[in-house]
């Protein structure tokens, strides 16, 4: 017997358990299918390099994440000032993304017509299509070059997605709210600066961070605070069954041994495609609006060089517009953001390929992918040396795509939670995909449960 069972020991599951325990709810168990914790967060240390096979950094974009990091001050690592510099590829060269009015006027990324057209943005009509895509919204309010060389590459970097498919009110809800609430991006940004700030708003710094030794250190500290005895690894074939009198039976295997837990609440944090097996009491039709969620497949390559520095690429990284390159999403430079990521005098890059613009790359051979990455770092960065470290990772279900189907998915999640008390469908199937989003969802869910237990 327990109060809460959490399915998945990724950041969402661990953060939820941590918040529950901090509030005094100690009867919590976490089931993880893999033999390790962390989910997509996985740091590696090898031959003087510290690299990630998942998210490379986080951004302090919510109060909940800021407060979580304050609990582990000894391991939090803020990025170097170079992280503020973002580059965009155009005509084979990387240019800095404008950071102010003067650089915005001079940038070659945006056409002169669209720069002039920006002056009229506050006076354009508010959109009326609730399912307007990001591409449609940006072209309507700002112009084509803003889409091609500002928004499209960032959508490729964040969602590995297609701005022509992602719906603004789900994928970038803050941008959607600016227009809907204030009639304009510019007017909205100016108005929000004058509005009273919510309590603790100063904690949202938007700074880039990691943890010493890689993001897995944050995961390790969360697990220690939770208690390893509450985390059950290699828990395979997990299924849930509602109990007639209320609560849930949770079955799982560890090796050949079948285990059972009885809980008042069950929180799922797994990807949408795993819910059919996890919830066998629901029909395929019941789960269809959720299970149909599309995921961008991404290939990630860690590229380390011990004796090569890249002063011309001293930045958070370079993002790639789809009109410039259909296969490369971006090249990040964690070695410039965190000096301990590479040996002194060396460099570490994280190369991302595929996404929704080239999903077929997930099935390409290692040789083809390495050849593609080698060609791009040579063409765009001038690197001719062979790397000292080269590691390739495939993520077939990397990032959920918040497209037009999102409304039906969220409605079905709400319907199932209402009809099956104690069932909570969480994770990146809803509420955002970033580290800040995951921690914020965890805190809200833990607060809700703490009042009901």
XYZ file of C-alpha atoms in Angstrom:
453
model
C 0.000 0.000 0.000
C 1.275 3.452 -0.886
C -0.087 6.897 -1.666
C 1.527 7.726 -5.026
C 3.173 5.644 -7.736
C 5.022 7.555 -10.435
C 5.729 5.856 -13.762
C 9.053 7.094 -15.101
C 12.221 8.318 -13.379
C 12.945 11.156 -15.769
C 13.036 14.799 -14.725
C 9.240 15.074 -14.432
C 8.869 11.965 -12.295
C 11.810 12.714 -10.035
C 10.814 16.373 -9.598
C 7.261 15.361 -8.693
C 8.477 12.820 -6.143
C 10.929 15.341 -4.693
C 8.209 17.973 -4.279
C 5.826 15.449 -2.695
C 8.441 14.353 -0.182
C 9.369 17.968 0.598
C 5.702 18.567 1.453
C 5.684 15.606 3.854
C 4.200 12.923 1.585
C 6.645 10.070 2.088
C 4.644 7.119 0.704
C 5.867 7.582 -2.843
C 7.322 5.005 -5.252
C 8.849 5.517 -8.701
C 8.929 2.788 -11.354
C 11.494 3.078 -14.135
C 11.718 0.670 -17.062
C 15.401 1.409 -17.720
C 18.254 0.264 -15.458
C 19.135 3.934 -14.803
C 17.346 7.132 -13.832
C 17.153 10.378 -15.797
C 15.096 9.547 -18.878
C 16.411 11.574 -21.806
C 18.921 13.348 -19.540
C 22.169 11.380 -19.667
C 25.653 12.823 -19.142
C 28.886 11.065 -20.100
C 32.490 11.655 -19.002
C 35.185 10.323 -21.296
C 38.803 11.189 -22.086
C 38.549 14.715 -20.658
C 35.176 15.507 -22.244
C 31.791 15.834 -20.526
C 29.018 15.464 -23.080
C 25.283 14.827 -23.134
C 23.235 12.323 -25.088
C 20.088 14.339 -24.444
C 19.430 17.984 -23.505
C 22.719 19.868 -23.361
C 21.566 22.763 -21.156
C 18.536 24.258 -19.469
C 17.134 27.779 -19.221
C 15.810 29.221 -15.957
C 12.401 30.042 -17.358
C 10.121 29.351 -14.396
C 9.983 30.126 -10.698
C 9.606 26.426 -9.954
C 12.869 25.531 -11.700
C 14.723 28.420 -10.043
C 13.570 27.255 -6.613
C 14.513 23.654 -7.365
C 18.029 24.702 -8.366
C 18.344 26.753 -5.172
C 18.042 23.473 -3.251
C 21.259 22.206 -4.897
C 23.537 25.275 -5.050
C 26.796 23.320 -4.956
C 26.209 21.611 -8.311
C 24.430 24.295 -10.347
C 26.655 25.745 -13.056
C 25.738 28.953 -14.864
C 26.902 29.383 -18.451
C 29.674 31.717 -19.570
C 28.656 35.062 -21.169
C 29.235 33.444 -24.572
C 25.909 31.622 -24.077
C 24.101 34.902 -24.767
C 25.454 34.903 -28.326
C 23.280 32.927 -30.748
C 24.189 32.426 -34.389
C 21.999 31.819 -37.448
C 23.201 30.285 -40.718
C 22.662 32.242 -43.931
C 24.340 31.626 -47.289
C 26.805 29.247 -45.671
C 27.933 31.648 -42.925
C 26.865 32.096 -39.314
C 25.641 35.565 -38.293
C 24.745 36.716 -34.773
C 21.070 36.964 -33.986
C 20.286 40.645 -33.254
C 20.269 41.491 -29.558
C 19.062 45.087 -29.744
C 17.859 47.934 -31.918
C 21.214 48.787 -33.526
C 22.124 45.199 -34.350
C 18.546 44.649 -35.542
C 18.938 47.428 -38.099
C 22.289 46.172 -39.361
C 21.656 42.425 -39.439
C 21.795 40.752 -42.871
C 19.371 38.088 -41.643
C 16.252 40.236 -42.125
C 15.271 41.998 -45.354
C 15.049 45.779 -45.444
C 11.347 45.538 -46.290
C 10.601 43.455 -43.215
C 12.679 45.765 -41.011
C 10.551 48.687 -42.194
C 7.401 46.606 -41.955
C 8.131 45.960 -38.277
C 7.143 49.578 -37.557
C 3.562 48.697 -38.453
C 3.344 45.590 -36.248
C 1.510 47.337 -33.366
C -1.263 48.392 -35.749
C -2.031 45.065 -37.417
C -5.255 43.249 -36.614
C -5.369 40.537 -34.011
C -5.568 36.973 -35.383
C -8.863 35.120 -35.132
C -7.797 31.551 -35.965
C -7.134 29.666 -32.692
C -5.247 26.970 -34.602
C -3.005 29.374 -36.500
C 0.445 27.874 -36.990
C 3.608 29.598 -35.879
C 4.575 30.195 -39.509
C 1.245 31.821 -40.349
C 1.363 34.067 -37.297
C 4.939 35.237 -37.854
C 4.499 35.951 -41.555
C 1.260 37.835 -40.875
C 2.671 40.036 -38.131
C 6.391 40.307 -38.959
C 7.197 39.108 -42.450
C 8.739 36.183 -44.290
C 12.388 36.821 -43.424
C 11.595 36.878 -39.703
C 10.111 33.428 -40.127
C 12.966 32.109 -42.257
C 15.919 33.489 -40.293
C 14.668 33.999 -36.729
C 11.702 31.802 -35.860
C 12.220 28.763 -38.105
C 15.754 28.003 -36.845
C 14.677 28.383 -33.217
C 11.735 26.059 -33.750
C 14.214 23.625 -35.271
C 16.408 24.013 -32.201
C 13.640 23.710 -29.601
C 11.105 21.338 -31.162
C 13.139 19.919 -34.055
C 9.831 20.772 -35.688
C 8.117 22.497 -38.572
C 6.655 25.952 -37.825
C 4.115 25.315 -40.586
C 2.686 22.461 -38.491
C 3.100 23.596 -34.877
C 0.112 25.521 -33.503
C 1.131 28.715 -31.708
C -1.236 28.554 -28.739
C 0.132 25.130 -27.773
C 3.763 25.321 -28.890
C 4.522 28.950 -27.907
C 1.585 29.969 -25.693
C 3.295 33.130 -24.403
C 3.667 34.473 -27.942
C 0.034 33.653 -28.693
C -1.064 35.411 -25.498
C 0.831 38.586 -26.390
C -1.249 39.087 -29.517
C -4.533 37.904 -28.025
C -4.244 39.956 -24.831
C -2.585 43.100 -26.179
C -3.210 43.001 -29.933
C 0.488 43.158 -30.763
C 3.835 41.615 -29.873
C 5.451 45.025 -29.414
C 2.569 46.561 -27.462
C 2.316 43.424 -25.362
C 6.025 43.392 -24.515
C 5.881 47.083 -23.530
C 2.743 46.607 -21.445
C 4.129 43.606 -19.589
C 7.187 45.602 -18.547
C 4.867 48.080 -16.801
C 2.602 45.507 -15.155
C 3.119 44.482 -11.520
C 5.359 41.449 -11.352
C 4.146 38.211 -9.844
C 5.816 37.229 -6.571
C 9.337 35.854 -7.102
C 9.278 36.874 -10.788
C 12.875 38.067 -10.424
C 13.896 34.398 -10.170
C 13.074 33.928 -13.868
C 16.422 35.088 -15.263
C 16.350 33.192 -18.600
C 19.978 32.283 -17.936
C 21.463 29.125 -19.410
C 22.582 26.567 -16.835
C 23.832 23.050 -16.355
C 25.261 21.183 -13.375
C 28.889 20.364 -12.693
C 29.642 17.104 -14.393
C 26.624 17.398 -16.673
C 22.870 17.491 -16.166
C 22.888 13.949 -14.768
C 24.277 15.450 -11.558
C 20.957 17.219 -11.015
C 19.217 13.883 -11.533
C 21.546 12.183 -9.025
C 20.928 14.830 -6.380
C 17.171 14.546 -6.844
C 17.373 10.769 -6.433
C 19.421 11.101 -3.243
C 16.929 13.585 -1.808
C 14.041 11.260 -2.716
C 15.735 8.137 -1.363
C 16.971 5.388 -3.660
C 14.803 2.868 -1.841
C 11.760 4.572 -3.375
C 13.060 4.158 -6.949
C 12.573 0.752 -8.598
C 14.734 0.299 -11.717
C 14.342 -2.254 -14.533
C 10.609 -2.301 -13.796
C 9.320 -3.776 -17.055
C 5.848 -4.620 -18.381
C 4.195 -2.089 -16.100
C 0.381 -2.041 -16.220
C -2.296 -0.189 -14.254
C -5.703 -1.423 -13.178
C -8.384 0.641 -11.407
C -9.657 -0.941 -8.173
C -13.451 -1.249 -7.772
C -13.408 0.529 -4.409
C -11.054 3.280 -5.544
C -7.313 3.505 -6.017
C -5.037 1.597 -8.357
C -3.259 -1.694 -8.693
C 0.137 -1.390 -10.331
C 1.869 -4.478 -11.711
C 5.438 -4.713 -12.963
C 8.255 -7.228 -13.403
C 11.825 -7.092 -12.187
C 13.473 -9.946 -14.012
C 11.134 -12.924 -13.735
C 9.500 -11.701 -10.531
C 6.058 -10.068 -10.625
C 5.436 -7.208 -8.195
C 2.239 -5.407 -7.218
C 1.654 -2.035 -5.593
C -1.663 -0.575 -4.479
C -1.830 3.216 -4.651
C -4.306 6.037 -4.245
C -2.770 8.019 -7.107
C -0.765 7.042 -10.179
C 1.181 9.576 -12.252
C 2.346 8.613 -15.735
C 5.233 10.543 -17.284
C 5.970 8.216 -20.199
C 5.719 9.095 -23.918
C 2.311 8.888 -25.577
C 3.046 5.725 -27.550
C 3.641 3.753 -24.322
C 0.231 4.499 -22.793
C -1.589 1.739 -24.674
C 0.436 -0.960 -22.913
C 0.414 0.874 -19.579
C -3.373 1.369 -19.522
C -4.826 -1.932 -20.857
C -8.272 -1.191 -19.416
C -8.678 1.550 -22.046
C -9.486 0.838 -25.682
C -7.409 2.023 -28.620
C -10.227 4.441 -29.399
C -10.032 5.885 -25.875
C -6.331 6.564 -26.247
C -6.214 7.429 -29.961
C -6.160 11.251 -29.517
C -3.211 10.888 -27.128
C -1.310 7.996 -28.702
C -1.390 9.719 -32.106
C 0.923 12.484 -30.830
C 3.808 12.799 -33.283
C 7.426 12.910 -32.131
C 10.388 14.400 -33.987
C 13.191 11.861 -34.499
C 16.628 13.356 -33.809
C 20.196 12.169 -34.298
C 22.688 13.723 -31.876
C 26.459 13.598 -32.304
C 29.052 14.556 -29.689
C 32.131 15.901 -31.471
C 35.193 16.619 -29.305
C 38.623 17.972 -30.280
C 41.476 18.162 -27.768
C 43.682 20.698 -29.529
C 41.296 22.840 -31.581
C 39.662 26.090 -30.483
C 36.902 27.835 -32.421
C 37.094 31.569 -31.643
C 34.831 32.375 -34.613
C 32.181 30.057 -33.134
C 32.426 31.246 -29.531
C 28.694 31.185 -28.842
C 25.873 29.086 -27.449
C 25.782 27.603 -30.920
C 24.523 28.025 -34.433
C 20.967 27.245 -35.506
C 20.123 26.373 -39.084
C 17.056 27.593 -41.038
C 15.310 24.868 -42.993
C 15.687 26.826 -46.214
C 19.483 26.747 -45.754
C 19.867 23.054 -44.857
C 17.176 20.372 -44.757
C 19.217 17.887 -42.697
C 21.126 19.885 -40.076
C 19.125 21.399 -37.206
C 22.027 23.085 -35.469
C 25.479 22.861 -33.950
C 25.691 23.768 -30.277
C 28.926 24.656 -28.537
C 28.698 23.467 -24.907
C 32.482 23.770 -24.656
C 32.155 27.572 -25.009
C 29.371 27.759 -22.409
C 31.012 25.532 -19.782
C 34.838 25.389 -19.815
C 34.972 22.019 -18.051
C 33.258 20.270 -20.974
C 36.494 19.874 -22.955
C 40.203 19.627 -22.134
C 42.050 22.947 -21.902
C 42.660 24.213 -25.433
C 39.997 21.915 -26.852
C 36.396 22.124 -28.056
C 33.184 20.159 -27.684
C 30.289 20.410 -30.138
C 26.841 18.840 -30.091
C 25.452 18.313 -33.593
C 21.744 17.710 -34.217
C 20.392 16.151 -37.416
C 16.977 15.179 -38.753
C 13.893 16.323 -36.882
C 10.642 16.795 -38.749
C 12.470 18.287 -41.715
C 14.480 15.090 -42.368
C 12.910 12.255 -40.331
C 14.447 9.598 -42.570
C 17.886 10.260 -41.079
C 16.967 8.324 -37.942
C 17.346 5.150 -40.043
C 20.521 6.173 -41.883
C 23.690 4.180 -41.214
C 26.298 5.399 -38.757
C 28.689 5.921 -41.651
C 26.197 8.121 -43.536
C 25.457 10.217 -40.461
C 29.112 10.714 -39.581
C 29.876 11.670 -43.186
C 27.015 14.191 -43.107
C 28.201 15.721 -39.828
C 31.797 15.859 -41.062
C 30.724 17.652 -44.219
C 28.731 20.250 -42.255
C 31.399 21.109 -39.682
C 33.894 21.447 -42.527
C 31.589 23.580 -44.702
C 30.194 25.856 -41.966
C 32.965 25.936 -39.346
C 36.079 25.216 -41.396
C 36.987 22.170 -39.280
C 39.227 19.770 -41.208
C 40.700 17.808 -38.288
C 39.304 14.445 -37.296
C 37.608 14.527 -33.889
C 39.242 12.926 -30.870
C 35.785 12.062 -29.559
C 32.872 11.017 -31.753
C 29.720 9.518 -30.278
C 26.385 9.089 -32.052
C 22.951 8.815 -30.425
C 19.558 8.163 -32.023
C 16.319 9.413 -30.457
C 13.376 8.043 -32.441
C 10.833 9.709 -30.152
C 12.800 12.807 -29.196
C 10.401 15.747 -28.986
C 6.576 15.802 -29.078
C 5.013 18.047 -31.692
C 2.209 20.302 -30.438
C 0.258 20.430 -33.673
C -3.446 20.909 -34.508
C -4.287 17.596 -32.818
C -3.306 19.083 -29.441
C -6.803 20.253 -28.562
C -8.253 16.743 -28.956
C -5.343 15.268 -26.999
C -5.727 17.659 -24.065
C -9.491 17.195 -24.002
C -9.075 13.414 -23.873
C -6.503 13.670 -21.077
C -8.939 15.795 -19.067
C -11.773 13.357 -19.800
C -9.762 10.320 -18.662
C -8.549 12.001 -15.483
C -12.117 13.006 -14.625
C -13.462 9.497 -15.230
C -10.633 7.676 -13.475
C -9.959 9.489 -10.186
C -6.363 9.201 -9.052
C -4.981 8.838 -12.592
C -2.740 11.721 -13.697
C -1.347 11.829 -17.247
C 1.736 14.028 -17.066
C 5.053 14.376 -18.867
C 5.733 16.121 -22.170
C 2.419 14.995 -23.682
C 1.159 18.278 -22.196
C 2.296 21.572 -20.640
C 5.502 22.123 -22.614
C 8.682 20.269 -23.483
C 11.515 22.217 -21.821
C 13.258 21.581 -18.509
C 11.458 24.564 -16.961
C 8.124 23.214 -18.199
C 8.783 19.766 -16.723
C 9.727 21.102 -13.289
C 6.824 23.540 -13.244
C 4.349 20.775 -14.109
C 5.834 18.604 -11.370
C 5.463 21.316 -8.729
C 1.853 22.091 -9.683
C 0.917 18.396 -9.672
C 2.672 17.740 -6.356
C 0.925 20.718 -4.737
C -2.425 19.468 -6.003
C -1.864 15.970 -4.669
C -0.521 17.162 -1.334
C -3.831 18.850 -0.592
C -5.742 15.635 -1.383
C -3.642 13.066 0.471
